[in-house]
Short mmCIF file of C-alpha atoms in Angstrom, two decimals:
data_model
loop_
_atom_site.label_atom_id
_atom_site.label_comp_id
_atom_site.label_asym_id
_atom_site.label_seq_id
_atom_site.Cartn_x
_atom_site.Cartn_y
_atom_site.Cartn_z
CA UNK J 1 21.96 9.77 -9.98
CA UNK J 2 19.83 8.02 -7.37
CA UNK J 3 18.11 4.76 -8.19
CA UNK J 4 14.38 4.22 -7.79
CA UNK J 5 12.46 1.18 -6.50
CA UNK J 6 8.73 0.77 -7.10
CA UNK J 7 6.83 -1.56 -4.74
CA UNK J 8 3.30 -2.38 -5.92
CA UNK J 9 0.58 -3.19 -3.39
CA UNK J 10 -1.08 -5.52 -5.87
CA UNK J 11 -4.22 -6.64 -4.02
CA UNK J 12 -5.21 -3.10 -3.10
CA UNK J 13 -4.79 -1.94 -6.71
CA UNK J 14 -6.81 -4.89 -8.00
CA UNK J 15 -9.66 -4.06 -5.61
CA UNK J 16 -9.49 -0.37 -6.47
CA UNK J 17 -9.53 -1.11 -10.22
CA UNK J 18 -12.38 -3.62 -10.00
CA UNK J 19 -14.66 -1.18 -8.17
CA UNK J 20 -13.57 1.90 -10.14
CA UNK J 21 -14.30 0.52 -13.61
CA UNK J 22 -17.49 -0.84 -15.14
CA UNK J 23 -17.73 -4.42 -16.33
CA UNK J 24 -15.24 -5.09 -19.10
CA UNK J 25 -15.15 -8.47 -20.83
CA UNK J 26 -13.26 -10.05 -23.70
CA UNK J 27 -15.03 -11.41 -26.76
CA UNK J 28 -15.17 -14.77 -24.97
CA UNK J 29 -16.93 -13.21 -21.97
CA UNK J 30 -13.96 -13.17 -19.56
CA UNK J 31 -14.15 -10.34 -17.01
CA UNK J 32 -10.98 -8.19 -17.21
CA UNK J 33 -11.87 -4.78 -15.72
CA UNK J 34 -9.55 -5.20 -12.69
CA UNK J 35 -6.69 -6.33 -14.92
CA UNK J 36 -7.25 -3.39 -17.25
CA UNK J 37 -7.37 -0.88 -14.39
CA UNK J 38 -4.27 -2.39 -12.79
CA UNK J 39 -2.38 -2.01 -16.07
CA UNK J 40 -3.55 1.59 -16.47
CA UNK J 41 -1.92 2.40 -13.13
CA UNK J 42 1.16 0.29 -13.93
CA UNK J 43 1.86 2.11 -17.19
CA UNK J 44 1.26 5.49 -15.56
CA UNK J 45 3.75 4.62 -12.80
CA UNK J 46 6.56 3.39 -15.03
CA UNK J 47 6.15 6.37 -17.34
CA UNK J 48 6.19 8.88 -14.48
CA UNK J 49 8.86 7.35 -12.23
CA UNK J 50 11.07 5.36 -14.63
CA UNK J 51 12.08 2.73 -12.05
CA UNK J 52 15.32 0.82 -11.86
CA UNK J 53 13.74 -1.86 -9.68
CA UNK J 54 10.14 -3.13 -9.35
CA UNK J 55 8.51 -5.62 -6.96
CA UNK J 56 4.85 -6.52 -6.49
CA UNK J 57 3.42 -7.82 -3.21
CA UNK J 58 0.25 -9.89 -2.79
CA UNK J 59 -1.85 -11.04 0.15
CA UNK J 60 -1.52 -14.78 0.53
CA UNK J 61 -4.79 -16.71 0.92
CA UNK J 62 -5.61 -18.15 4.34
CA UNK J 63 -5.47 -16.90 7.93
CA UNK J 64 -3.20 -14.00 8.84
CA UNK J 65 -1.17 -13.07 11.89
CA UNK J 66 -3.56 -10.21 12.67
CA UNK J 67 -6.59 -12.44 12.24
CA UNK J 68 -5.19 -14.84 14.81
CA UNK J 69 -4.46 -11.94 17.16
CA UNK J 70 -7.92 -10.38 16.81
CA UNK J 71 -10.69 -12.59 15.42
CA UNK J 72 -12.81 -9.61 14.36
CA UNK J 73 -10.01 -8.12 12.21
CA UNK J 74 -11.52 -7.17 8.83
CA UNK J 75 -14.64 -9.11 9.84
CA UNK J 76 -17.05 -6.45 8.58
CA UNK J 77 -15.65 -6.41 5.07
CA UNK J 78 -18.03 -7.83 2.50
CA UNK J 79 -16.48 -10.68 0.55
CA UNK J 80 -15.44 -9.53 -2.88
CA UNK J 81 -17.17 -11.20 -5.83
CA UNK J 82 -15.54 -14.14 -7.54
CA UNK J 83 -15.11 -12.00 -10.67
CA UNK J 84 -12.50 -9.99 -8.75
CA UNK J 85 -10.63 -12.99 -7.34
CA UNK J 86 -10.60 -14.62 -10.77
CA UNK J 87 -8.52 -11.71 -12.06
CA UNK J 88 -5.71 -11.99 -9.49
CA UNK J 89 -3.99 -14.77 -11.50
CA UNK J 90 -4.35 -12.59 -14.62
CA UNK J 91 -2.50 -9.76 -12.88
CA UNK J 92 0.24 -12.18 -11.80
CA UNK J 93 0.48 -13.39 -15.40
CA UNK J 94 0.82 -9.80 -16.62
CA UNK J 95 3.52 -9.00 -14.07
CA UNK J 96 5.47 -12.10 -15.10
CA UNK J 97 5.22 -11.05 -18.76
CA UNK J 98 6.49 -7.60 -17.81
CA UNK J 99 9.41 -9.01 -15.82
CA UNK J 100 8.13 -7.93 -12.40
CA UNK J 101 8.70 -10.45 -9.56
CA UNK J 102 5.79 -11.09 -7.19
CA UNK J 103 6.11 -11.71 -3.44
CA UNK J 104 3.58 -13.32 -1.13
CA UNK J 105 3.93 -15.30 2.06
CA UNK J 106 1.49 -17.41 4.03
CA UNK J 107 0.18 -15.70 7.17
CA UNK J 108 1.42 -12.25 6.15
CA UNK J 109 -0.34 -9.42 4.39
CA UNK J 110 1.12 -7.60 1.42
CA UNK J 111 1.60 -4.49 3.59
CA UNK J 112 4.07 -6.36 5.82
CA UNK J 113 6.10 -7.52 2.84
CA UNK J 114 6.08 -3.97 1.47
CA UNK J 115 7.21 -2.58 4.83
CA UNK J 116 10.06 -5.08 5.04
CA UNK J 117 11.26 -4.50 1.48
CA UNK J 118 11.12 -0.73 2.02
CA UNK J 119 13.33 -1.15 5.10
CA UNK J 120 15.95 -3.52 3.72
CA UNK J 121 16.20 -2.40 0.07
CA UNK J 122 18.14 0.84 0.81
CA UNK J 123 20.63 -1.18 2.87
CA UNK J 124 21.29 -3.41 -0.15
CA UNK J 125 21.54 -0.47 -2.56
CA UNK J 126 23.46 2.15 -0.60
CA UNK J 127 25.36 3.74 -3.50
CA UNK J 128 23.87 5.53 -5.25
CA UNK J 129 21.07 6.21 -2.77
CA UNK J 130 17.74 4.49 -3.35
CA UNK J 131 14.35 6.17 -3.45
CA UNK J 132 11.37 3.89 -2.80
CA UNK J 133 7.88 4.62 -4.08
CA UNK J 134 5.05 2.42 -2.81
CA UNK J 135 2.10 2.22 -5.22
CA UNK J 136 -1.10 1.38 -3.36
CA UNK J 137 -4.85 1.63 -3.68
CA UNK J 138 -5.23 2.64 -0.02
CA UNK J 139 -3.30 4.57 2.60
CA UNK J 140 -2.27 1.89 5.11
CA UNK J 141 1.37 2.26 4.03
CA UNK J 142 1.60 5.99 4.82
CA UNK J 143 3.26 5.13 8.14
CA UNK J 144 6.30 4.03 6.08
CA UNK J 145 6.89 7.45 4.53
CA UNK J 146 10.27 9.00 5.33
CA UNK J 147 13.11 10.80 3.56
CA UNK J 148 13.70 7.74 1.33
CA UNK J 149 10.14 6.45 0.92
CA UNK J 150 6.99 7.95 -0.63
CA UNK J 151 3.52 6.55 -1.30
CA UNK J 152 1.71 6.99 -4.62
CA UNK J 153 -2.02 6.45 -4.27
CA UNK J 154 -5.40 7.49 -5.65
CA UNK J 155 -7.75 10.11 -4.26
CA UNK J 156 -10.65 8.64 -6.19
CA UNK J 157 -10.98 6.36 -9.17
CA UNK J 158 -7.69 5.50 -10.87
CA UNK J 159 -6.51 8.70 -12.55
CA UNK J 160 -6.74 11.23 -9.67
CA UNK J 161 -3.44 10.39 -7.98
CA UNK J 162 -1.29 11.88 -5.23
CA UNK J 163 2.31 11.30 -4.14
CA UNK J 164 2.70 11.42 -0.37
CA UNK J 165 5.95 12.61 1.15
CA UNK J 166 6.23 13.60 4.82
CA UNK J 167 4.82 17.08 4.22
CA UNK J 168 1.81 15.69 2.36
CA UNK J 169 1.12 13.21 5.18
CA UNK J 170 1.24 16.04 7.71
CA UNK J 171 -1.15 18.11 5.61
CA UNK J 172 -3.58 15.18 5.32
CA UNK J 173 -3.49 14.27 9.03
CA UNK J 174 -3.48 17.58 10.85
CA UNK J 175 0.28 17.85 11.29
CA UNK J 176 0.94 14.26 12.38
CA UNK J 177 4.16 12.66 11.19
CA UNK J 178 4.05 9.33 9.32
CA UNK J 179 5.46 7.47 12.33
CA UNK J 180 2.56 8.75 14.45
CA UNK J 181 -0.10 7.17 12.25
CA UNK J 182 0.04 3.82 14.04
CA UNK J 183 -0.71 5.65 17.31
CA UNK J 184 -3.43 7.59 15.48
CA UNK J 185 -5.11 4.33 14.50
CA UNK J 186 -4.61 3.03 18.02
CA UNK J 187 -6.75 5.91 19.27
CA UNK J 188 -9.13 6.54 16.39
CA UNK J 189 -9.32 2.98 15.04
CA UNK J 190 -9.79 2.01 11.41
CA UNK J 191 -13.34 1.03 10.43
CA UNK J 192 -12.23 -0.39 7.07
CA UNK J 193 -10.16 -3.05 8.88
CA UNK J 194 -12.52 -3.26 11.89
CA UNK J 195 -9.77 -1.99 14.19
CA UNK J 196 -11.70 -0.58 17.18
CA UNK J 197 -9.41 2.11 18.61
CA UNK J 198 -10.72 3.90 21.71
CA UNK J 199 -14.51 3.92 21.73
CA UNK J 200 -15.73 7.53 21.65
CA UNK J 201 -12.54 9.04 20.20
CA UNK J 202 -12.59 10.23 16.60
CA UNK J 203 -10.26 11.97 14.16
CA UNK J 204 -10.16 15.40 15.76
CA UNK J 205 -9.51 14.17 19.30
CA UNK J 206 -6.91 11.61 18.19
CA UNK J 207 -4.99 14.25 16.22
CA UNK J 208 -5.23 16.75 19.09
CA UNK J 209 -3.94 14.24 21.65
CA UNK J 210 -1.00 13.16 19.50
CA UNK J 211 -0.16 16.77 18.62
CA UNK J 212 0.10 17.50 22.34
CA UNK J 213 1.73 14.28 23.60
CA UNK J 214 3.41 12.86 20.43
CA UNK J 215 2.82 9.18 21.28
CA UNK J 216 0.53 6.82 23.17
CA UNK J 217 3.33 6.07 25.63
CA UNK J 218 3.50 9.75 26.55
CA UNK J 219 -0.27 10.05 26.56
CA UNK J 220 -0.72 7.22 29.06
CA UNK J 221 1.76 8.59 31.58
CA UNK J 222 -0.19 9.46 34.73
CA UNK J 223 0.81 13.13 34.71
CA UNK J 224 -0.24 13.50 31.07
CA UNK J 225 -3.64 11.95 31.72
CA UNK J 226 -4.33 14.59 34.37
CA UNK J 227 -4.07 17.30 31.68
CA UNK J 228 -6.85 15.78 29.58
CA UNK J 229 -10.57 16.53 29.81
CA UNK J 230 -12.29 14.18 32.28
CA UNK J 231 -14.52 12.49 29.70
CA UNK J 232 -11.64 11.80 27.30
CA UNK J 233 -9.44 10.70 30.20
CA UNK J 234 -12.11 8.21 31.29
CA UNK J 235 -12.37 6.77 27.78
CA UNK J 236 -8.60 6.41 27.48
CA UNK J 237 -8.38 4.56 30.79
CA UNK J 238 -11.40 2.36 30.12
CA UNK J 239 -10.25 1.31 26.64
CA UNK J 240 -6.47 1.26 27.14
CA UNK J 241 -6.10 -2.43 26.28
CA UNK J 242 -8.22 -1.91 23.19
CA UNK J 243 -6.05 1.06 22.18
CA UNK J 244 -2.81 -0.91 22.53
CA UNK J 245 -4.26 -3.85 20.59
CA UNK J 246 -5.45 -1.49 17.86
CA UNK J 247 -2.02 0.06 17.51
CA UNK J 248 -0.46 -3.40 17.24
CA UNK J 249 -2.94 -4.35 14.52
CA UNK J 250 -2.24 -1.13 12.62
CA UNK J 251 1.56 -1.45 12.83
CA UNK J 252 3.14 -2.90 9.71
CA UNK J 253 5.77 -5.58 10.29
CA UNK J 254 9.10 -4.29 8.99
CA UNK J 255 10.90 -7.53 9.87
CA UNK J 256 8.89 -10.09 7.94
CA UNK J 257 10.85 -13.22 7.00
CA UNK J 258 11.28 -12.62 3.28
CA UNK J 259 13.90 -13.77 0.80
CA UNK J 260 14.69 -10.49 -0.93
CA UNK J 261 17.60 -9.40 -3.07
CA UNK J 262 17.74 -6.03 -4.78
CA UNK J 263 19.35 -7.62 -7.83
CA UNK J 264 16.34 -9.94 -8.25
CA UNK J 265 13.97 -6.98 -8.70
CA UNK J 266 16.16 -5.10 -11.18
CA UNK J 267 14.10 -3.84 -14.11
CA UNK J 268 15.42 -2.65 -17.45
CA UNK J 269 12.07 -2.15 -19.16
CA UNK J 270 9.26 -4.02 -20.84
CA UNK J 271 9.86 -6.96 -23.14
CA UNK J 272 7.95 -5.49 -26.06
CA UNK J 273 6.99 -8.81 -27.65
CA UNK J 274 5.66 -10.32 -24.40
CA UNK J 275 3.85 -7.14 -23.44
CA UNK J 276 2.15 -6.82 -26.82
CA UNK J 277 1.17 -10.50 -26.84
CA UNK J 278 -0.52 -10.20 -23.45
CA UNK J 279 -2.32 -6.95 -24.27
CA UNK J 280 -3.58 -8.36 -27.57
CA UNK J 281 -4.74 -11.58 -25.92
CA UNK J 282 -6.91 -9.65 -23.47
CA UNK J 283 -8.01 -7.23 -26.23
CA UNK J 284 -6.47 -4.15 -24.56
CA UNK J 285 -5.74 -2.47 -27.87
CA UNK J 286 -5.84 1.02 -26.37
CA UNK J 287 -2.95 0.07 -24.10
CA UNK J 288 -0.66 -1.10 -26.90
CA UNK J 289 0.54 2.44 -27.46
CA UNK J 290 1.73 2.58 -23.86
CA UNK J 291 4.33 -0.08 -24.63
CA UNK J 292 5.97 2.21 -27.16
CA UNK J 293 5.66 5.22 -24.83
CA UNK J 294 7.49 3.46 -22.04
CA UNK J 295 10.23 1.71 -24.01
CA UNK J 296 13.12 2.88 -26.09
CA UNK J 297 14.10 1.08 -29.25
CA UNK J 298 16.15 -1.58 -27.49
CA UNK J 299 13.36 -2.77 -25.14
CA UNK J 300 14.74 -0.85 -22.16
CA UNK J 301 13.22 2.20 -20.59
CA UNK J 302 15.11 5.41 -21.06
CA UNK J 303 15.70 7.52 -17.98
#
C-alpha cells in the first residue's frame, strides 16, 4: 500500500479561514476564527486522506527573495489586520499539540518549502511509493501537480473543496499542463501577487499561445512570432523582459535549502489528551468529536 504525505500551506489556510468566517472569540475576548477555520480544514484532511506523514510550511517574516528581485511584488496587497497575525502562533501551537512539525525559513516563502519537500520526499520514501497532497488556500502550488502530487484547495469558503490532479488542472486552465502554469503567469501575470505578465495579454490569449507553442521559449523563437497576430506579436516583443521576470517570480523554488527528513514528519495520529486540552482551552467544543472520529482507541489513526 502506498504511503501518503500531507503538506499544509499554513499561511494561506490561515488567511482563507480568517476571511471566510465571522468574528469568533473566546470568553476572554481572544479572536480565534482563523484558528477554528484552520482546524476545520485540518480535521477534514486527516479524516479524508489518513496521512502517514504531515508537514506544515509557513512564510517567514521579513523580506523575501522575490521581493528583492522585484520591489513591487505583492505591493498591492492590503496588510492583513493584527487579529489575523495574532492567530498564527495559535495555529503553530495547535500543530505542535497535534504532532505536526512546522517549517519556515528566512527569505523564503512557504510555497518554496512546499515545492522542495514535494520534490525530495518521494526520493526518501521510494518503497512503497509516496503520494503527496498539498493542502492550500490558494492555487499557486498547482504547478507542482504530477503523477505523485495533488493539490487540495477550496473553491470558496472552507467546505467547498476540490482535489486537483493533472486532469483537473487541465480542465481549469483550458488544457494547459501543470508545468505550463509558470509560463501562463509569465504571459498573463498574477494580479494577486502583483506579477505584471505581458501588458495587454489576458487569460484567453495566454492559454491560446501556450496551447499552440507549449512554452515561452518556443513562443519567442523568431519563426513562431511570425505566426502570431501583429498586435499580440508587438506586445510580446515590447514586454519580453517583463514576461521573463514574471515567469521567474511565479516559479516555485524546488531546491530550497531545507533540513528535511521523511522520518521527522511521520504521523501516527492525534495525541487525544493534548488535542482535547487545546480544543477545550479555545472553547472549540464542537470540534471535540472530531478527535474521536479521526483516532482509533490507541491514539493512532486507522487506515
